[in-house]
Coordinates of C-alpha atoms in Angstrom, one line a residue:
X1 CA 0.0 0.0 0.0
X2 CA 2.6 2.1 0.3
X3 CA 3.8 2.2 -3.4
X4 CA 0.6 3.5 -3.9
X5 CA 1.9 7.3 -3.1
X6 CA 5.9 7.1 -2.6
X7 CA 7.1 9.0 -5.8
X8 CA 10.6 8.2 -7.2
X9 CA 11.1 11.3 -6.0
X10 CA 10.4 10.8 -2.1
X11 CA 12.5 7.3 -2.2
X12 CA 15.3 9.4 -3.8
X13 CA 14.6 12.0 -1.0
X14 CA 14.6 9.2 1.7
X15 CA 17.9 7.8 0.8
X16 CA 19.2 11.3 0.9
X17 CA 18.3 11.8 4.5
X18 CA 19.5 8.4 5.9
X19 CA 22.8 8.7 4.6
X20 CA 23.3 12.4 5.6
X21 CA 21.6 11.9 8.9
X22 CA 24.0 8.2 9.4
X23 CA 26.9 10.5 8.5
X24 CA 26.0 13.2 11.6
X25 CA 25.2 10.5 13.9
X26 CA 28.0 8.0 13.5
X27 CA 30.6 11.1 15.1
X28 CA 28.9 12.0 18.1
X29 CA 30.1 9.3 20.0
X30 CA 33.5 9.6 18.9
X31 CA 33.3 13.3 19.2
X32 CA 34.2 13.7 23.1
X33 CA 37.1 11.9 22.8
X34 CA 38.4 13.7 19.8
X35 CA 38.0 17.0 21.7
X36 CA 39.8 16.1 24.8
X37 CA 42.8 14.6 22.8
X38 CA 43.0 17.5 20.9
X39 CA 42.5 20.3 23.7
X40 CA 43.3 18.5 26.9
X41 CA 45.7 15.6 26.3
X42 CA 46.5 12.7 28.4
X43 CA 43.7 14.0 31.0
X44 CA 40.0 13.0 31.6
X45 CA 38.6 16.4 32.9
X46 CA 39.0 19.5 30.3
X47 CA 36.8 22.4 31.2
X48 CA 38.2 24.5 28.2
X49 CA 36.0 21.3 26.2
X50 CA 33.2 22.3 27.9
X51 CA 32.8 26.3 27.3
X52 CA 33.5 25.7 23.4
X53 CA 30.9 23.4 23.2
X54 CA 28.5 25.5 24.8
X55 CA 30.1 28.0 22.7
X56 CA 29.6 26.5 19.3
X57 CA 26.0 25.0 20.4
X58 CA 24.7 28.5 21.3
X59 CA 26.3 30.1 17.6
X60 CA 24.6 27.3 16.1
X61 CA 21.3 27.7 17.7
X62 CA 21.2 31.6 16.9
X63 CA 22.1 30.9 13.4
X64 CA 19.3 28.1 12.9
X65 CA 16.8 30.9 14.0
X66 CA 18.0 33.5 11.6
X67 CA 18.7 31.4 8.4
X68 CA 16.2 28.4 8.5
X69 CA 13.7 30.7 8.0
X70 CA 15.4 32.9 5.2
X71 CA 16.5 29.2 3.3
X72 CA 12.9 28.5 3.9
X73 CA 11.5 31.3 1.3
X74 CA 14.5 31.4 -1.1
X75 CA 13.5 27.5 -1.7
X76 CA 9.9 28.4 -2.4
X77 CA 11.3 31.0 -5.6
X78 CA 14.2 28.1 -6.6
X79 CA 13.3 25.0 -5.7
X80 CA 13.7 22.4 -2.5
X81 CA 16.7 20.5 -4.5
X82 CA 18.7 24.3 -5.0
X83 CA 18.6 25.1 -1.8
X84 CA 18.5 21.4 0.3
X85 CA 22.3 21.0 -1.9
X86 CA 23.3 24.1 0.7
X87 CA 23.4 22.3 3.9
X88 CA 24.4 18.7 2.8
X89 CA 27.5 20.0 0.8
X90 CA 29.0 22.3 3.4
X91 CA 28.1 19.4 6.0
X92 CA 31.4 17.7 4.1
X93 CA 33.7 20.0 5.2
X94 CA 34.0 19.9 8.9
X95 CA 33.9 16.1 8.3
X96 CA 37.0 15.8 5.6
X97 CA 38.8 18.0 8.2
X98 CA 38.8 15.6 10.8
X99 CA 39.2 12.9 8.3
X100 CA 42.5 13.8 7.0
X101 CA 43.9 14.4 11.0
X102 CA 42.6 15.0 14.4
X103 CA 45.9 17.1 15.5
X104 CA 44.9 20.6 17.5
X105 CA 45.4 23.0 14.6
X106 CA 42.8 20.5 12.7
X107 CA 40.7 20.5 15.5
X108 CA 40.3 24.3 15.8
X109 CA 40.0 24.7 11.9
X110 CA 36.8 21.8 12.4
X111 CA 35.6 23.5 15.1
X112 CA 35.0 26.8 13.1
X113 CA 34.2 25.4 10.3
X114 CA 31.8 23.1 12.4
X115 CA 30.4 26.2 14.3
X116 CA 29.9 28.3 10.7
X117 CA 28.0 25.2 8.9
X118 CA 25.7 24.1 11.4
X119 CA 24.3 28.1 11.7
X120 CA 23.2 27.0 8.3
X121 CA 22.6 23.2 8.2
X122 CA 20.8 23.1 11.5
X123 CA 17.1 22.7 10.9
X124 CA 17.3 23.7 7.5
X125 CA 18.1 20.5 6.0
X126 CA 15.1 18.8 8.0
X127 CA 12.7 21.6 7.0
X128 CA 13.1 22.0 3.4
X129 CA 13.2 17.9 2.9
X130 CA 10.0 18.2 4.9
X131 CA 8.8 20.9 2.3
X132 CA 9.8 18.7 -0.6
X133 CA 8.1 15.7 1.0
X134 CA 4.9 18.0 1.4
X135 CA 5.4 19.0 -2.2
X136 CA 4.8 15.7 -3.4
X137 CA 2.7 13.7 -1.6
X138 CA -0.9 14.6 -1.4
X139 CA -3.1 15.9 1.8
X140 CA -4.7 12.1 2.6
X141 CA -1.2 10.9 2.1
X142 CA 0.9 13.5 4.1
X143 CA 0.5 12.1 7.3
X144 CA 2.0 8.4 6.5
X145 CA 4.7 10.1 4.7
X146 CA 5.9 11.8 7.5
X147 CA 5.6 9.0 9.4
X148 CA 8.2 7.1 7.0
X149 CA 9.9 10.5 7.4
X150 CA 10.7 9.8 10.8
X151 CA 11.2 6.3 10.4
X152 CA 14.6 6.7 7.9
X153 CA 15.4 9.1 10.3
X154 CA 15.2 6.2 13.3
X155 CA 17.0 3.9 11.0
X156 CA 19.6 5.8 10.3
X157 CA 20.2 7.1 14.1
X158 CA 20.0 3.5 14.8
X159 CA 22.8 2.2 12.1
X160 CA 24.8 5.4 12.7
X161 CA 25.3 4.5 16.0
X162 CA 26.0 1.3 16.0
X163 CA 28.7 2.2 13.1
X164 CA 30.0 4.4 15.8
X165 CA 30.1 1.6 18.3
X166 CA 31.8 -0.7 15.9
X167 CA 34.4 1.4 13.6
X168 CA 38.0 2.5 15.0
X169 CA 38.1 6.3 15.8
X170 CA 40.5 6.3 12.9
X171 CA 37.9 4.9 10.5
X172 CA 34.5 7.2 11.8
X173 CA 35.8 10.4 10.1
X174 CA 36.7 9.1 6.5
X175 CA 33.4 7.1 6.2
X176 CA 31.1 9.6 7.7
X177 CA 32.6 11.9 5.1
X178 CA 32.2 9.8 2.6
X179 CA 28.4 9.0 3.5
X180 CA 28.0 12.8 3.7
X181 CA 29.6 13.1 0.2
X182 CA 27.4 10.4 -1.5
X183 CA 24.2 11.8 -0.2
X184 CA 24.9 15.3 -1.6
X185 CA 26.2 13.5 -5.0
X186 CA 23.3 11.2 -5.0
X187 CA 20.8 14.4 -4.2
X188 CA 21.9 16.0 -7.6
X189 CA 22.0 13.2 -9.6
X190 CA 18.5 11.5 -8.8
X191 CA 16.4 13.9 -6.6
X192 CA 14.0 15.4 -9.6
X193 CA 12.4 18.9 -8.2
X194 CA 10.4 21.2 -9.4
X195 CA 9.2 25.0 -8.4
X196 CA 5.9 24.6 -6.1
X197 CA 3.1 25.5 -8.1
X198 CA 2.0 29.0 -9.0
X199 CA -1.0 30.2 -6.8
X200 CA -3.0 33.6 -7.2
X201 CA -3.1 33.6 -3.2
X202 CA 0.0 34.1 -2.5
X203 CA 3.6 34.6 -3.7
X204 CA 7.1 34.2 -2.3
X205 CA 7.4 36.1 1.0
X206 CA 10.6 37.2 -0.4
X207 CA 9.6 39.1 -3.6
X208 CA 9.5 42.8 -3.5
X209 CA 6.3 43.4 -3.9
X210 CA 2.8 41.2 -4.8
X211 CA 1.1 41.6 -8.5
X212 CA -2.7 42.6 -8.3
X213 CA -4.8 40.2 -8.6
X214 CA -7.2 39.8 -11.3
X215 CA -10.8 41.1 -11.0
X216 CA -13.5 38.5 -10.2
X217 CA -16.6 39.1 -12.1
X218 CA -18.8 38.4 -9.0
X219 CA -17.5 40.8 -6.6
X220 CA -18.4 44.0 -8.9
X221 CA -15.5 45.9 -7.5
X222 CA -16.0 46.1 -4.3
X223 CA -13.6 44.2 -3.1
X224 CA -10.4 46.1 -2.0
X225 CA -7.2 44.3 -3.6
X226 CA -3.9 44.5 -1.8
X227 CA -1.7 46.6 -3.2
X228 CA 1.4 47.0 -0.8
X229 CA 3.9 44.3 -0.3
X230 CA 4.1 41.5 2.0
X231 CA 6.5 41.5 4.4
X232 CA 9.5 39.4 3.5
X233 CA 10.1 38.3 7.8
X234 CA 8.2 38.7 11.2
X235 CA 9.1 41.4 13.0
X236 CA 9.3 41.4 16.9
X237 CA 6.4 43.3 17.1
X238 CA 4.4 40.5 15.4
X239 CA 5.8 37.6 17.7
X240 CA 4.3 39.8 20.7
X241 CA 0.8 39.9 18.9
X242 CA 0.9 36.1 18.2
X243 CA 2.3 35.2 21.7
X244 CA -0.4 37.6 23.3
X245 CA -3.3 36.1 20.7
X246 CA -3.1 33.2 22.7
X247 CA -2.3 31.9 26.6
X248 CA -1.8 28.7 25.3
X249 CA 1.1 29.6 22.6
X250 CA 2.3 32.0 25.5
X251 CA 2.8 28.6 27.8
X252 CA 3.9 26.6 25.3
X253 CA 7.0 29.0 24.3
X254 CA 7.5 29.1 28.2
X255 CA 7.8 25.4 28.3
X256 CA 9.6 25.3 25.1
X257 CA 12.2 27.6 26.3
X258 CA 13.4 26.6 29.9
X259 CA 12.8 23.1 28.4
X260 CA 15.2 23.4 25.6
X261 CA 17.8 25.7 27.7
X262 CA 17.7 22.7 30.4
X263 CA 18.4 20.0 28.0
X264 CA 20.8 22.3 25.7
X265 CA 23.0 22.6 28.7
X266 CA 23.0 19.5 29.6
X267 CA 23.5 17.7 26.3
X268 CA 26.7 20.5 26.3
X269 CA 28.7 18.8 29.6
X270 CA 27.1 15.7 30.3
X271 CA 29.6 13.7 28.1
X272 CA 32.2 15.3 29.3
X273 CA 30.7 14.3 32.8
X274 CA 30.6 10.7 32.5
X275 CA 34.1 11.0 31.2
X276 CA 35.4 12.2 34.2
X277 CA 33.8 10.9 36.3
X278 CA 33.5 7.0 35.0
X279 CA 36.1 7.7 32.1
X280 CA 33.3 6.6 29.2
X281 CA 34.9 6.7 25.6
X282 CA 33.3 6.8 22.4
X283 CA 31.9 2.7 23.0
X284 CA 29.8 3.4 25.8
X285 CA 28.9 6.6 24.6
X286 CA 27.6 5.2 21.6
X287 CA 25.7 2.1 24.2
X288 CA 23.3 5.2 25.5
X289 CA 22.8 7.2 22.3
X290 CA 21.1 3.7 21.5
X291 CA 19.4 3.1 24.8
X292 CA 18.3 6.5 24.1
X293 CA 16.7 5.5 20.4
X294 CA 15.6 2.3 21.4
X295 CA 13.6 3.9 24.0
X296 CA 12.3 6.4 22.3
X297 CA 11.0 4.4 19.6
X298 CA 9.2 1.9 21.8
X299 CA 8.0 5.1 23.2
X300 CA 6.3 7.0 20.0
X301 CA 4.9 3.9 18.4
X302 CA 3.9 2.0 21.4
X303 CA 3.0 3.6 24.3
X304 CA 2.1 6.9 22.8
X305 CA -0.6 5.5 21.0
X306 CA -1.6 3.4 24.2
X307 CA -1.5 6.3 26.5
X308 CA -2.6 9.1 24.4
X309 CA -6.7 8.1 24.7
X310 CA -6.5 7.1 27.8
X311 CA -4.4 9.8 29.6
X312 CA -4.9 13.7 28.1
X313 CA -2.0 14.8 26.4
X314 CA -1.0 18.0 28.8
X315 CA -1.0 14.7 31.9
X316 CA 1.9 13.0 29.7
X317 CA 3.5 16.6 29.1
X318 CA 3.6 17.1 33.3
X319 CA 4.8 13.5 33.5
X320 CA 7.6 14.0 30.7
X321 CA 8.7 17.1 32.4
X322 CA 8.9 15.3 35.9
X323 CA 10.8 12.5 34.4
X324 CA 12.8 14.7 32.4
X325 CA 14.3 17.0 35.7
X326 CA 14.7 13.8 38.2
X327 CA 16.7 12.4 35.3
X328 CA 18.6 15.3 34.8
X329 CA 19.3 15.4 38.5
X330 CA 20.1 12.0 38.8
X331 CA 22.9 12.3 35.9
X332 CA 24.7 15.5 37.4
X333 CA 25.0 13.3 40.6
X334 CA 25.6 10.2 39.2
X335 CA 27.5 7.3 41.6
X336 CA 27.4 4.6 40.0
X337 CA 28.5 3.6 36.2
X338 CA 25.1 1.6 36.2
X339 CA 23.8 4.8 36.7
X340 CA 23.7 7.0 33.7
X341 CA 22.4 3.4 31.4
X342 CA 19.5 3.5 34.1
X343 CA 18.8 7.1 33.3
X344 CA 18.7 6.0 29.8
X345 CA 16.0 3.8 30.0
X346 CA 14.1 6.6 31.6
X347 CA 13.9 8.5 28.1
X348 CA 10.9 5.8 27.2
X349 CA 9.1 9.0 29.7
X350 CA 10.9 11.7 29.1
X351 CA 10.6 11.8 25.2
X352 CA 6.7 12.7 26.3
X353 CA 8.0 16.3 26.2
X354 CA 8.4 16.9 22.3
X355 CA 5.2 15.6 20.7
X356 CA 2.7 16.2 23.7
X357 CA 3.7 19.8 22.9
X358 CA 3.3 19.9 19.3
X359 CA 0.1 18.1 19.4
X360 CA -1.6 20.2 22.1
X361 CA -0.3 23.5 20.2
X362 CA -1.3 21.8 16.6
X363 CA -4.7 21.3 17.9
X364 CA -5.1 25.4 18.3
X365 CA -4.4 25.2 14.3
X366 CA -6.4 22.6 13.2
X367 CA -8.2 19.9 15.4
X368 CA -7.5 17.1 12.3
X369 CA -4.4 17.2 12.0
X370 CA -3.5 14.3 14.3
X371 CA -5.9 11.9 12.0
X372 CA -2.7 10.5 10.3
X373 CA -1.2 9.5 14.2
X374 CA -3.1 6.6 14.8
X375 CA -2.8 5.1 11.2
X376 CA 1.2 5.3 11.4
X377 CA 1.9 5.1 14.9
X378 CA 3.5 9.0 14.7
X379 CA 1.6 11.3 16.6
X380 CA 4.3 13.5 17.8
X381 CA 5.7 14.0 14.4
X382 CA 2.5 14.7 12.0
X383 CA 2.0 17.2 14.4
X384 CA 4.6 19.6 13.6
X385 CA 3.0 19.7 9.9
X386 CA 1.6 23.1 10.5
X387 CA 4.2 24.4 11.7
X388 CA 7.4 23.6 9.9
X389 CA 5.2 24.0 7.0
X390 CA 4.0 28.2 7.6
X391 CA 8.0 28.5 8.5
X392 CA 9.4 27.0 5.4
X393 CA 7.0 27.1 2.5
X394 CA 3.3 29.3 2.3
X395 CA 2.5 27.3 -0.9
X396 CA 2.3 24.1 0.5
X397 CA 0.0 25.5 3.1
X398 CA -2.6 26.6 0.7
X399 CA -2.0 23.6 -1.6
X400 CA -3.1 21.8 1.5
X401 CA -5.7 24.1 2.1
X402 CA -6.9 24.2 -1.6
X403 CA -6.7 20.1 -1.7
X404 CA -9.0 20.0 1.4
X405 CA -11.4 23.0 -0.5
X406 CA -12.1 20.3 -4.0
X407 CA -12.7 17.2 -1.9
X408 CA -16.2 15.7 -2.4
X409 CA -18.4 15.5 -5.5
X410 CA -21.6 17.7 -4.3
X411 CA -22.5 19.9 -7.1
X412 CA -25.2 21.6 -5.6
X413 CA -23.7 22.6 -2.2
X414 CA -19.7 23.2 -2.1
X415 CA -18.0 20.3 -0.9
X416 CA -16.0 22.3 2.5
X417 CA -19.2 22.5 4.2
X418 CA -20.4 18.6 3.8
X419 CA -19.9 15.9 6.0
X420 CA -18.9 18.5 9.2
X421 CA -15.8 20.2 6.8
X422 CA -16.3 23.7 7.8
X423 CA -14.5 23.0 11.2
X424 CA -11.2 21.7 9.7
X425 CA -11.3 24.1 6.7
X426 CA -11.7 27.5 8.9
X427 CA -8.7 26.1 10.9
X428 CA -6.9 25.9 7.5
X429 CA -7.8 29.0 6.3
X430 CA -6.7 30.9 9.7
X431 CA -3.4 29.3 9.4
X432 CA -3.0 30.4 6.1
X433 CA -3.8 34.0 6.8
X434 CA -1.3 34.6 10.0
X435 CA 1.2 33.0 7.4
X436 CA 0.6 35.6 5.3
X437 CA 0.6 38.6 7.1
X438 CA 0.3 39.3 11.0
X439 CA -1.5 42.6 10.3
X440 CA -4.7 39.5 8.8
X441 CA -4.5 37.7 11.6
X442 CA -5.0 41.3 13.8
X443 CA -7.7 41.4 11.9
X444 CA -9.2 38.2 12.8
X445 CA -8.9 38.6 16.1
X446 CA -9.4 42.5 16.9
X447 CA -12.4 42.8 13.5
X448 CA -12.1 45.7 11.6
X449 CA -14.7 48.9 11.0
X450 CA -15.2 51.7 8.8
X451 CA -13.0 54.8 10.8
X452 CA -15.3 57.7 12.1
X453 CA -14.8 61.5 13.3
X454 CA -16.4 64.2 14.1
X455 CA -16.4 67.3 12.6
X456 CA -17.2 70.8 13.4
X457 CA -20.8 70.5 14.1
X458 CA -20.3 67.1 16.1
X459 CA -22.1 65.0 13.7
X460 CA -20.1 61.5 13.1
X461 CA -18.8 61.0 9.6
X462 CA -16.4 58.9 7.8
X463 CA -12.6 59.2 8.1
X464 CA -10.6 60.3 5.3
X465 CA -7.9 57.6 4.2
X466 CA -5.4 60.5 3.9
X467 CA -5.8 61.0 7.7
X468 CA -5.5 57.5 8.8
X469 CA -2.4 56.7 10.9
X470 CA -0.1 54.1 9.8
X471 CA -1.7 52.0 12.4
X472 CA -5.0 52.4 11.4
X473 CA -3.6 51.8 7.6
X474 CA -2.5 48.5 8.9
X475 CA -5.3 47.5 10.4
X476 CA -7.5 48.2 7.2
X477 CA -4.9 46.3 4.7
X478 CA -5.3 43.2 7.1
X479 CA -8.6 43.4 6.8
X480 CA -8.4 43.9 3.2
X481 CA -6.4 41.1 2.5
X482 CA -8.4 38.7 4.5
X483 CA -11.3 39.4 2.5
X484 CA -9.1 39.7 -0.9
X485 CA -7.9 35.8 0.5
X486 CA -11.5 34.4 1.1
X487 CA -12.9 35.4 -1.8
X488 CA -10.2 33.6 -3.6
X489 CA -10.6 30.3 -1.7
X490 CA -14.1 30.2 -1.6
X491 CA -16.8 29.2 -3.8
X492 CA -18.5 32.2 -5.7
X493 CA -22.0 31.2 -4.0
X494 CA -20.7 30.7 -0.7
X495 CA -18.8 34.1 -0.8
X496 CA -22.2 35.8 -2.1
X497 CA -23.1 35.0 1.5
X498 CA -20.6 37.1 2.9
X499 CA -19.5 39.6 0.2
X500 CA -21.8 42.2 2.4
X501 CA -19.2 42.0 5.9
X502 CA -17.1 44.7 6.0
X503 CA -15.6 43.0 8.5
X504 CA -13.1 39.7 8.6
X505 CA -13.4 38.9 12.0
X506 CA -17.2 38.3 10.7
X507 CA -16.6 37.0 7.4

């Protein structure tokens, strides 16, 4: 059954990401022992190991934020291949360094290089081979092929690692360069991609400016049509209206935050740790990366899908977060060798953190979107669809908005209001319109009218658009293009039922 909607394209695409994602994995466990021969020779404690990870980890992170988005866009004007070839062929380089030696001046040149290429590689290679997997696989489909997303990704933690467990220090460097250096090769040679489609909703956040669009015969004119440009990125401004749109989004960023600072320390120093302290190498290192992805496998596709009806999901984010600190404790005081291989174990709860978060902020997008969970046994993943997919790529958003608009075969009523559709498709369309412009989804959630004063006689009147403030402006081209957007996406006689609101908060 699965033939029935893996492209050549997607198997080309899945090979791609085991081999680059085997290549990153089979190093980390030889990494700590690289960087204390190299800085701190001869000696199992190396605090100077310690601040440059930090270091690099914290450059990395900033850069993700800033570029992953910018990649994002540029692939929507030249293609998922162009701009995927980015991170996988400069992933080669810090690799080849350490391939060819592992003496300090080569370590400090990898360890730039290292720190420069993951501000670009990290999270943009995952999100623009999750836009290309969006690309071509339909809506119905999506969710399974996330799900074997996440499963090449498993795999090749798994084999990765156990290559790391296996292979000589001597031999981990060449061959993950070479896996890196196949993958890239074999991306240009067989990964076919084309431009996402053309859509008269929206155009490439990038672009200077957005083209009119073409006058509808049934709105006889009245219909305001956007005229200034779209923003080409957030600003801070528009993260404070989003975060203060919702409580929920607010706690969730909370959680996210002290959450990911937490783990981001500890994941800096806690190798470095057991070093010390139980003098680990890269073989036992390597022993709980896969207690870690055994766990969280049996995790996801068992007891996730066990516990999810049963328990609600914010109970299995309180117990991930329990689990999560105690572990965390229990490592930075660790007596015993037994001790960190026991904490290990505990990541079957832990792992709760990730996906119960997604899925109970996914469910503020679009209460459907976990459908795909239970067939696949991927909850936690499918749920990041909306996201990943309003940060990288506004066309596939639509496409999947448009692809949920033509199902059904009623020719007498459109098809988004039978069988209970007009739920899921106003959750579509909202996330559509706060991926296109903050100022529509201020709109949405403030409603717009028609600006009054009074003049010198007190009598009310309308407001002049030349004495609007650039606030006011806003709020009326948010408005504006929420109504320019639905009356794209909707059928002519379902809009006749709304081409009267002067308001999109109504409409």
């Amino acid at each position: 059954m699965v033939k029935l909607f893996i492209s050549s394209g997607v198997r080309h695409l899945f090979v791609t990401v085991f081999l680059s994602t085997a290549s990153a994995i089979m190093v980390l466990p030889a990494i700590t022992d690289v960087t204390m021969a190299a800085l701190c020779p001869g000696r199992d404690e190396c605090s100077l190991a310690i601040y440059l990870t930090g270091f690099q980890q914290a450059l990395s992170g900033f850069g993700a934020v800033v570029i992953t988005p910018i990649v994002g866009n540029l692939s929507d004007k030249y293609g998922r291949k162009a701009l995927l070839t980015l991170p996988t062929a400069i992933s080669i380089i810090p690799l080849a360094i350490l391939a060819y030696s592992r003496e300090r001046r080569f370590f400090y040149a990898y360890y730039v290089t290292r720190t420069l290429t993951a501000m670009v590689s990290e999270g943009t290679a995952a999100c623009l081979a999750l836009a290309y997997l969006a690309d071509n696989t339909s809506l119905t489909n999506r969710g399974s092929a996330f799900g074997l997303f996440t499963g090449v990704c498993s795999a090749a933690f798994v084999c990765g690692t156990i290559a790391s467990r296996f292979l000589a220090t001597d031999y981990i460097f060449p061959i993950a360069a070479i896996f890196s250096m196949v993958a890239t090769v074999y991306m240009r040679i067989f990964l076919k991609d084309r431009l996402p489609g053309r859509s008269d909703l929206v155009q490439p956040m990038l672009k200077e400016e957005v083209p009119e669009l073409t006058n509808r015969e049934d709105d006889g004119g009245k219909l305001t049509r956007p005229t200034q440009p779209f923003r080409k990125m957030p600003t801070l401004d528009d993260v404070i209206t989003l975060f203060k749109s919702s409580t929920l989004l607010s706690q969730a960023a909370v959680v996210v935050f002290f959450t990911g600072l937490g783990e981001g320390g500890m994941q800096a120093s806690i190798l470095y740790y057991f070093k010390a302290r139980f003098h680990f190498d890269k073989d036992q290192f390597a022993d709980l990366m896969l207690l870690n992805g055994v766990a969280g496998t049996v995790s996801q596709l068992v007891l996730m899908p066990l516990l999810v009806p049963v328990l609600s999901e914010d109970k299995l984010l309180s117990l991930g977060l329990l689990v999560g600190s105690i572990s965390m404790v229990v490592n930075s005081i660790a007596w015993a060798i037994w001790v960190p291989y026991a904490v290990a174990i505990s990541f079957i709860f832990s792992v709760f953190v990730s996906p119960c978060l997604r899925s109970i902020v996914s469910k503020q997008v679009g209460q459907h979107e976990q459908y795909s969970f239970y067939n696949c046994g991927y909850n936690c993943y499918i749920s990041l669809e909306p996201f990943i997919l309003q940060l990288v790529s506004e066309r596939v958003v639509i496409r999947s908005l448009m692809d949920g608009i033509h199902e059904g075969n009623s020719t007498t009523r459109p098809s988004l209001l039978d069988r209970g559709n007009y739920g899921y498709w106003k959750s579509r369309m909202e996330a559509f319109l706060m991926s296109l412009d903050m100022r529509c989804w201020r709109a949405i959630i403030s409603g717009w009218e028609h600006l009054t004063e009074k003049d010198e006689t007190d009598k009310i009147t309308r407001k002049f658009e030349l004495k609007w403030t650039s606030e006011e402006d806003d709020a009326a081209v948010g408005n504006s293009r929420v109504l320019n957007a639905l009356f794209n996406a909707i059928d002519p006689n379902i809009f006749k039922l709304i081409n009267t609101c002067k308001s999109a908060k109504v409409a």
